[in-house]
Short mmCIF file of C-alpha atoms in Angstrom, two decimals:
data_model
loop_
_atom_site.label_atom_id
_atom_site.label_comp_id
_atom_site.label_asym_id
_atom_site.label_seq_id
_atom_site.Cartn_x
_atom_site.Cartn_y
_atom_site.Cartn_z
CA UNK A 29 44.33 172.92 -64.85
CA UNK A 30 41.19 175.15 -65.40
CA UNK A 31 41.69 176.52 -61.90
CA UNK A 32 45.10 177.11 -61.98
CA UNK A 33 44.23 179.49 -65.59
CA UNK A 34 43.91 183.10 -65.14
CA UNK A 35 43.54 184.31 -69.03
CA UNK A 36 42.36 188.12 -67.56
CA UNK A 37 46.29 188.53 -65.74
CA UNK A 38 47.83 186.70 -68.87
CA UNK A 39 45.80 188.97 -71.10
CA UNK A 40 47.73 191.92 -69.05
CA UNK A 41 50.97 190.50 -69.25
CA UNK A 42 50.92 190.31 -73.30
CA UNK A 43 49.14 194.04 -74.17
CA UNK A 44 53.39 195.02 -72.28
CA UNK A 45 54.76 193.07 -75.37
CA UNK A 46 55.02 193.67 -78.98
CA UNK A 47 57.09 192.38 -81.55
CA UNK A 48 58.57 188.75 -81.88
CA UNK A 49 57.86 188.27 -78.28
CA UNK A 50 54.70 188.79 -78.36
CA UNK A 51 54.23 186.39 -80.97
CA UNK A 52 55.27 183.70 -79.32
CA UNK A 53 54.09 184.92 -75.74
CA UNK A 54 50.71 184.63 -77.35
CA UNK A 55 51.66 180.79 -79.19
CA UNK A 56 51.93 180.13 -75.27
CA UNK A 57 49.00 181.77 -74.21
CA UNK A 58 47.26 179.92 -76.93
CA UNK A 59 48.38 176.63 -75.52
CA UNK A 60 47.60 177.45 -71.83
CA UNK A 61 43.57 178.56 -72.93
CA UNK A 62 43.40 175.27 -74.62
CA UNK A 63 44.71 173.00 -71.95
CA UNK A 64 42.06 175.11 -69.34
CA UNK A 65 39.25 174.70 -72.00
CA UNK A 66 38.53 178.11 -71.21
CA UNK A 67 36.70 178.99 -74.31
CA UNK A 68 36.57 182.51 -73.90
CA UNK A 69 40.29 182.91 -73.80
CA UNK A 70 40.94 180.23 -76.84
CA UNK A 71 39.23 182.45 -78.94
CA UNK A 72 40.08 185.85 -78.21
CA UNK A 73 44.42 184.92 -77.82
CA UNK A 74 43.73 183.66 -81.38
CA UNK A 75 42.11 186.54 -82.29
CA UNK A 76 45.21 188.86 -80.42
CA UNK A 77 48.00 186.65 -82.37
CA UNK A 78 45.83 186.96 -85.55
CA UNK A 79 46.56 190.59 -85.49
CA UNK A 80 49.88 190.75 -84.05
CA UNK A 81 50.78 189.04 -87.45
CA UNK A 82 48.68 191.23 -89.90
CA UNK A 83 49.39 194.63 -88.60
CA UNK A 84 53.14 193.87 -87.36
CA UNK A 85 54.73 190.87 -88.26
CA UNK A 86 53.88 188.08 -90.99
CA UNK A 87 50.28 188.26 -91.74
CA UNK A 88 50.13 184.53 -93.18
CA UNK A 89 50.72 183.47 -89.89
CA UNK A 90 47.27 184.83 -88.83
CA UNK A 91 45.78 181.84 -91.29
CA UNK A 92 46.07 178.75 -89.10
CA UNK A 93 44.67 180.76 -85.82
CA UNK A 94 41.91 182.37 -87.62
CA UNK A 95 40.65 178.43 -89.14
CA UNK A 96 40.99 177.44 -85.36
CA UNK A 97 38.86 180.41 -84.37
CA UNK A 98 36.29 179.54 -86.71
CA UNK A 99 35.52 176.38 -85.30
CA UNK A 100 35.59 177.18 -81.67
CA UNK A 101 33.33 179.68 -82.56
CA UNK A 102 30.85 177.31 -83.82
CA UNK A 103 30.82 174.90 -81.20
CA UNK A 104 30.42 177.69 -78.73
CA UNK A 105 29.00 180.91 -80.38
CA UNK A 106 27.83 182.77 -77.01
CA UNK A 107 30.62 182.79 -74.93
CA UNK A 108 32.21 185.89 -76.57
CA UNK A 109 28.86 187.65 -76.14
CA UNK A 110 27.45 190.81 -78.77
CA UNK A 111 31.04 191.19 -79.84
CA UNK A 112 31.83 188.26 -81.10
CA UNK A 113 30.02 188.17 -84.86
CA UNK A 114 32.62 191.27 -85.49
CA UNK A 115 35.48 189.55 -84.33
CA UNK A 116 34.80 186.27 -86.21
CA UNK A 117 34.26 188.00 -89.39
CA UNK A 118 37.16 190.02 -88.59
CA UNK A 119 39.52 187.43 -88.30
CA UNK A 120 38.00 185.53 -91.09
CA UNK A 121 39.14 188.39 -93.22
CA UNK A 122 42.76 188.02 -91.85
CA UNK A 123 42.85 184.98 -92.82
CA UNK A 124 41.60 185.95 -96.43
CA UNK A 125 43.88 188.93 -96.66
CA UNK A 126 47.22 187.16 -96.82
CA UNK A 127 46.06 184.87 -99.86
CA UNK A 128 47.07 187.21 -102.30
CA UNK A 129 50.31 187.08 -101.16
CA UNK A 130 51.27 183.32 -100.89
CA UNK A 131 51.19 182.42 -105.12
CA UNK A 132 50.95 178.54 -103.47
CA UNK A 133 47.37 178.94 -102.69
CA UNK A 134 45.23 177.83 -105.73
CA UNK A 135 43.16 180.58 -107.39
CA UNK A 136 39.99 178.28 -106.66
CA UNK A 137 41.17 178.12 -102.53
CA UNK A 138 40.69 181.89 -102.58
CA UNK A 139 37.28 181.76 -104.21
CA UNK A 140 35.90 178.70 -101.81
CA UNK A 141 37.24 181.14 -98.59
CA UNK A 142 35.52 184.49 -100.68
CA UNK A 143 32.28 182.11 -100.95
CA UNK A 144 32.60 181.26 -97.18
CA UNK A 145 33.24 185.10 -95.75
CA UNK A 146 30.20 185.70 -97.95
CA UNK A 147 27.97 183.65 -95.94
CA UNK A 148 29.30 184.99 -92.64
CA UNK A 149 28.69 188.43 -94.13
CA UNK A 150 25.20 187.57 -94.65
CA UNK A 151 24.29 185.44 -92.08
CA UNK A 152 25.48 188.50 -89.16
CA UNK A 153 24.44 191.07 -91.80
CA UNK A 154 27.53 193.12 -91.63
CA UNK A 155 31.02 193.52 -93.47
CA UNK A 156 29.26 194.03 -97.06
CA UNK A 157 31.91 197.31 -98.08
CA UNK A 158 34.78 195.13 -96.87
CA UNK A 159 33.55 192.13 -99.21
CA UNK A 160 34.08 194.58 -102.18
CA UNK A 161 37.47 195.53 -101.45
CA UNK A 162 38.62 191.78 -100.94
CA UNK A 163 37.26 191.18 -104.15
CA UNK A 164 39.23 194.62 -105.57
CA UNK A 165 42.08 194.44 -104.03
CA UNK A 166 42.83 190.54 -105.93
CA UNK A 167 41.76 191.49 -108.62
CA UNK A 168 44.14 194.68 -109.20
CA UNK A 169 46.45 191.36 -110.74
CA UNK A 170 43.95 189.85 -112.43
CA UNK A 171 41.91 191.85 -114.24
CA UNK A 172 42.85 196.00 -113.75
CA UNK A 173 38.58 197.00 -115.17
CA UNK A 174 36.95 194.74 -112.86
CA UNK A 175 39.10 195.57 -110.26
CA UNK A 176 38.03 199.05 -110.55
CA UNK A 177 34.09 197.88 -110.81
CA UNK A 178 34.79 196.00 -107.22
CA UNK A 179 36.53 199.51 -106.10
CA UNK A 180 33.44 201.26 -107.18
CA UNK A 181 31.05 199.17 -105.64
CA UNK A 182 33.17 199.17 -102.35
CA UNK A 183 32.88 202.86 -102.26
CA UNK A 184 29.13 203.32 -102.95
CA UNK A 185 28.47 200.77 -100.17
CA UNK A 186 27.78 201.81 -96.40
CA UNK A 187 30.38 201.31 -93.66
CA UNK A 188 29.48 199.10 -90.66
CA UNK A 189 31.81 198.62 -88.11
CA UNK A 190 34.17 196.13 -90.27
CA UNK A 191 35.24 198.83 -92.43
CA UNK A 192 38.85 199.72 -92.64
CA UNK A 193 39.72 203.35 -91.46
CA UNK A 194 38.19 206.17 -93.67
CA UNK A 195 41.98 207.23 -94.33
CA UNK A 196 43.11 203.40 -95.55
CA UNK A 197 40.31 203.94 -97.97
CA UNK A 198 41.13 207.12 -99.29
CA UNK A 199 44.53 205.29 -99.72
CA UNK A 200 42.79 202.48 -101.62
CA UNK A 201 41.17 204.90 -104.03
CA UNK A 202 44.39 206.65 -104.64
CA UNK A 203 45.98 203.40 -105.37
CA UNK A 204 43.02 202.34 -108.12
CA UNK A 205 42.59 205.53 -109.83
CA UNK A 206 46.54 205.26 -110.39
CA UNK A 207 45.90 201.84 -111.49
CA UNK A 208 43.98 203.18 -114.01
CA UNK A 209 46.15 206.00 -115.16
CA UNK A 210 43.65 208.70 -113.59
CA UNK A 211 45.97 210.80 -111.71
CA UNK A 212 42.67 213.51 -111.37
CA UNK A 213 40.88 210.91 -109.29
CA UNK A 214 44.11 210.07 -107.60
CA UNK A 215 44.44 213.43 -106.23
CA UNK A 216 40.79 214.33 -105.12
CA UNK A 217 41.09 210.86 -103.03
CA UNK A 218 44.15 212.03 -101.48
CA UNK A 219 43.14 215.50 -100.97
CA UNK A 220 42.04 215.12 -97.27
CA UNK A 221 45.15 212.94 -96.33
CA UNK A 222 47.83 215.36 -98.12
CA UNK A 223 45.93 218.22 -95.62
CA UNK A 224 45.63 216.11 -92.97
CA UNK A 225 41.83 216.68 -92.24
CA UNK A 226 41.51 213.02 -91.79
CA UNK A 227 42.36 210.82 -88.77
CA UNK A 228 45.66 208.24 -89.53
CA UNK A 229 45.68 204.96 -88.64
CA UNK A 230 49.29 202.97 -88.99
CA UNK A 231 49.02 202.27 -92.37
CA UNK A 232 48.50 206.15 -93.54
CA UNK A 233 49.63 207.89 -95.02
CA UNK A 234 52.37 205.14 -95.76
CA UNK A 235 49.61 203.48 -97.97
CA UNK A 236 49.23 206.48 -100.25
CA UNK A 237 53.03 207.14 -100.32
CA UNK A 238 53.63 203.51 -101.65
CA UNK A 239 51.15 204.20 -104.48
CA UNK A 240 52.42 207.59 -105.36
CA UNK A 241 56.26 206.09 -105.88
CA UNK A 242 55.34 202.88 -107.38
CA UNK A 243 53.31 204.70 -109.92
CA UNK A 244 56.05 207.02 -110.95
CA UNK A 245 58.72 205.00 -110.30
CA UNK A 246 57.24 202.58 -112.71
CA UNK A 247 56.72 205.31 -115.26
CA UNK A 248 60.66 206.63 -114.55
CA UNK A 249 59.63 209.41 -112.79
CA UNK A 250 61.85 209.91 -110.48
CA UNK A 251 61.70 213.76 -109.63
CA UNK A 252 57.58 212.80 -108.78
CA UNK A 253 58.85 209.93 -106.33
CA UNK A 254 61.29 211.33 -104.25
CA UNK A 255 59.83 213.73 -102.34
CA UNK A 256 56.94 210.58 -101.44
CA UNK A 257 59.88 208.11 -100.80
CA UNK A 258 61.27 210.54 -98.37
CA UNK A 259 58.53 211.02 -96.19
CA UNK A 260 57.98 207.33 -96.52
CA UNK A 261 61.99 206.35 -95.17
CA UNK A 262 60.94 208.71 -92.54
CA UNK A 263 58.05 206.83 -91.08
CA UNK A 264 58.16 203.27 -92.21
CA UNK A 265 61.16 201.25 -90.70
CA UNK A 266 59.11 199.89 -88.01
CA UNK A 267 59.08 195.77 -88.11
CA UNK A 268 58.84 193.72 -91.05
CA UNK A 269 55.25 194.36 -92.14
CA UNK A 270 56.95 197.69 -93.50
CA UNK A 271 59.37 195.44 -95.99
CA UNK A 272 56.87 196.67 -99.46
CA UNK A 273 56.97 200.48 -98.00
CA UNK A 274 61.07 199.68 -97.78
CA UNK A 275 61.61 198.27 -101.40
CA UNK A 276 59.95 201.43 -103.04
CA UNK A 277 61.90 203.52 -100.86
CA UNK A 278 64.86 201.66 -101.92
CA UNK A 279 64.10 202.08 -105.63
CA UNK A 280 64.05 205.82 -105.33
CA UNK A 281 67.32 206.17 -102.83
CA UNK A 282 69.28 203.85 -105.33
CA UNK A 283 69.58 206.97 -107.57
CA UNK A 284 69.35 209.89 -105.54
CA UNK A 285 71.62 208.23 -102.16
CA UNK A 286 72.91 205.42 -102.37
CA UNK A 287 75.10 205.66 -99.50
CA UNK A 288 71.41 206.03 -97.66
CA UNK A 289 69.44 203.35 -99.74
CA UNK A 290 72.69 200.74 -99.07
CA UNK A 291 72.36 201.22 -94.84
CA UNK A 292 68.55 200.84 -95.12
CA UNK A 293 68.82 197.41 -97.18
CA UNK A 294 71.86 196.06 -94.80
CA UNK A 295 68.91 197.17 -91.56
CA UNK A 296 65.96 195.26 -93.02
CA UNK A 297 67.58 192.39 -94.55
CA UNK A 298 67.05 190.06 -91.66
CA UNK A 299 63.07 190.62 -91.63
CA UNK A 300 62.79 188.62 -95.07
CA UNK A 301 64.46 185.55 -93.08
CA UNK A 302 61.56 183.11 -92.49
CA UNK A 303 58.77 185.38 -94.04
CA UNK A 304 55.98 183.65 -95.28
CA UNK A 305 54.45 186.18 -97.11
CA UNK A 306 56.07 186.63 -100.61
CA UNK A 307 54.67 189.76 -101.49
CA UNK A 308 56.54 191.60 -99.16
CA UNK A 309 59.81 189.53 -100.42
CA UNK A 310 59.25 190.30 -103.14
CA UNK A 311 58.82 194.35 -103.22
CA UNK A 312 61.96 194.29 -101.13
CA UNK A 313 64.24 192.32 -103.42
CA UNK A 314 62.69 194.25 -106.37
CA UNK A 315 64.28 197.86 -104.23
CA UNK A 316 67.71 196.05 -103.18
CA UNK A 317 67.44 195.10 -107.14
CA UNK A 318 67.65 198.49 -108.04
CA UNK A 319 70.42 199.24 -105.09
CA UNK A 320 73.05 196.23 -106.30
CA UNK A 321 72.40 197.79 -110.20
CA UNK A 322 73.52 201.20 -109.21
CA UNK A 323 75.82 200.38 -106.72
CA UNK A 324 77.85 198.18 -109.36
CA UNK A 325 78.60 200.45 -111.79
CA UNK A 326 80.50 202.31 -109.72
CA UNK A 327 82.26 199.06 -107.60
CA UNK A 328 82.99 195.18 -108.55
CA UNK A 329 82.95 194.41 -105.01
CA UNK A 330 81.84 195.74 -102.06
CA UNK A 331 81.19 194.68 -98.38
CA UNK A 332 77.91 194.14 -97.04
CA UNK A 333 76.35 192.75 -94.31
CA UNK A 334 73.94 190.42 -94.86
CA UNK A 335 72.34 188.05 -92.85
CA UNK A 336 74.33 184.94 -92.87
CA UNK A 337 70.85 182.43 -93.59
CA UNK A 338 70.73 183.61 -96.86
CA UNK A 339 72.45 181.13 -99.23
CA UNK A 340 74.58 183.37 -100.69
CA UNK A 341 76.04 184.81 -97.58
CA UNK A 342 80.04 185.12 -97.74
CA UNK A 343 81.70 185.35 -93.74
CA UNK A 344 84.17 187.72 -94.95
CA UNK A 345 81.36 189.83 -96.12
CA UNK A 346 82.61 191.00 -99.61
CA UNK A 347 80.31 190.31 -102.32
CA UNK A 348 81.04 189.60 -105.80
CA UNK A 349 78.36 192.35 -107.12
CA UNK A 350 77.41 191.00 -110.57
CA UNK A 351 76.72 187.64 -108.89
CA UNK A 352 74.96 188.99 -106.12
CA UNK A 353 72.70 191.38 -108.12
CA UNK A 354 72.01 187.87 -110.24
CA UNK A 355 71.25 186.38 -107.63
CA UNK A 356 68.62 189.12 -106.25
CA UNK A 357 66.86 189.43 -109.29
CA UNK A 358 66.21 186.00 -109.61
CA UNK A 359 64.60 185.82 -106.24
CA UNK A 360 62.39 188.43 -107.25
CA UNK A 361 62.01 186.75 -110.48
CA UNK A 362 61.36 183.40 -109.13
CA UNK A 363 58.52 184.72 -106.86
CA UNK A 364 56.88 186.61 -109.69
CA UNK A 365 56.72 183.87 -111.91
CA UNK A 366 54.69 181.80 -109.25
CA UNK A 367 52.55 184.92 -109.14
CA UNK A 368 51.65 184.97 -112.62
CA UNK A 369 51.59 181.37 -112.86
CA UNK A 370 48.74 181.06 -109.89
CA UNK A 371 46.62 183.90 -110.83
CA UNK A 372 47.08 183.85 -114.95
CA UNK A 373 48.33 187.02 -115.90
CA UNK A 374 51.50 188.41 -116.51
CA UNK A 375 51.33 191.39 -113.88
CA UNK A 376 54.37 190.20 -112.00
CA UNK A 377 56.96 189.87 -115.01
CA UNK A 378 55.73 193.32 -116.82
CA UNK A 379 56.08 194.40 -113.23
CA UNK A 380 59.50 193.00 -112.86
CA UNK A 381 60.44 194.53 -116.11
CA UNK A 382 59.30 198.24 -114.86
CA UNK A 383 61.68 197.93 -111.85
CA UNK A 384 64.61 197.35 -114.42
CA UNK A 385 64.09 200.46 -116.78
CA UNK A 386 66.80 202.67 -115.82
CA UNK A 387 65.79 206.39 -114.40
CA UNK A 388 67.20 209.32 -115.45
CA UNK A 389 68.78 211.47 -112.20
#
């Protein structure tokens, strides 16, 4: 089987796909390295569906490949040569990532893997900076002050070569200092992105756009939002990674088009179908939340279309809106409270709650 194996003109074949494709072109190519035992290849297909799913499909899925990848690893720790320290940690942090999106993992599961990628960090001495924010970035719904302490140590320490791109981070800070009402600090992190002196990646500005409108849509600012949300609609309706940047642009366009906001939420519907990652479920049902609320007062039925897995989907396509706005909000409801009941808090409900306060036009 080894023989008849070529991973280097496979390897070819999937950098032409993206997309669902892909994903499963690389579940293939997965298989095929594994039946060849070519070690090499078992490792680095894992490492290519790994971040297919983070960066453009469901990053969850990146968990079971990056656990396999671990222990390859170990049993063979040359064959991927000077390179392949970065990418274990790297995909050892894709795996982490996702956790704070799947409310079914136990508080003490994420600690155990933090405790792990701490000892990788250590033992290849690199990935400190990127330790911090992992540590931040959960902690922005558990505890708002330490969060900010893990920001601050994040940003005194050094980048190595696992650090995110130097305009995520500035995204990052714009996000914390928001978090903690310091719109100063906001705006002297987002200085070089809003004048474009800084390289993007795929994720900015989108990142700092998201944090800008869920700020002030939170605090009813609407007239602050819009102009974000705007440039947001414009350059996030890629795949379903893009399904948080779609719900805050859906909260804005509920009250300034709604014709607009209802065509975007019919479009993305079908990426929530099968998504494991409830984060992004549930910033999406939180924007077609704020859709179905406007759009009712104006119409007792209306005809959508909506993909027919959903359990509420009607053939005919005409909704009922009062039941189908119910029935929304307690999706969105139903995922917070596993939120809050996994990590302790109440930053989901209060959250929840914000998304409901009506905003003046």
């Amino acid at each position: 089987m080894k023989n008849n194996f070529h991973g280097a003109a496979l390897s070819q074949q999937l950098d032409r796909l993206s997309g669902s494709v892909k994903m499963a072109a690389l579940l293939s190519a997965i298989q095929q390295a594994d039946e060849a035992k070519d070690h090499y290849y078992r490792m680095l297909f894992r490492y290519e569906y790994a971040y297919e799913a983070t960066f453009h499909d469901d990053p969850p899925k990146a968990m079971p490949a990056a656990i396999e990848f671990g222990t390859i690893f170990e049993e063979h720790p040359e064959v991927l040569g000077p390179d392949g320290r970065e990418m274990y940690l790297m995909i050892t942090q894709m795996a982490i990532d996702p956790v704070v999106s799947l409310p079914q993992i136990p508080l003490e599961q994420w600690e155990s893997m933090m405790e792990q990628f701490h000892l990788l960090i250590k033992r290849f001495h690199l990935g400190h900076r990127v330790y911090w924010w992992q540590m931040c970035r959960f902690h922005i719904y558990l505890d708002k002050q330490k969060a900010f302490a893990y920001f601050q140590k994040f940003w005194k320490t050094g980048r190595d070569a696992l650090s995110d791109c130097r305009a995520c981070e500035r995204c990052y800070g714009v996000r914390l200092h928001l978090l903690m009402d310091d719109f100063a600090g906001a705006e002297e992190m987002a200085k070089p992105i809003k004048q474009k002196r800084i390289r993007f990646c795929s994720d900015t500005p989108h990142l700092m756009l998201l944090a800008y409108i869920e700020d002030a849509m939170d605090r009813g600012d609407l007239k602050t939002a819009l102009p974000y949300a705007r440039e947001l609609k414009r350059i996030a309706h890629r795949d379903k990674s893009d399904l948080s940047y779609i719900g805050a642009v859906l909260r804005c366009f509920a009250y300034s088009d709604l014709e607009i906001a209802i065509d975007l939420m019919e479009k993305s519907f079908p990426w929530i179908i099968g998504m494991w990652n409830q984060k992004l479920m549930y910033d999406f049902y939180k924007g077609v939340w704020t859709v179905l609320r406007q759009l009712r007062k104006k119409n007792d039925t209306f005809h959508l279309n909506l993909p027919e897995q959903i359990s509420c989907y009607r053939e005919d396509g005409i909704y009922q809106l009062p039941e189908l706005e119910i029935w929304i909000y307690q999706q969105a409801k139903s995922i917070a409270e596993r939120f809050d009941a996994r990590n302790g808090t109440d930053y989901f409900s209060i959250n929840l709650e914000l998304a409901g306060i009506e905003v003046e036009i």
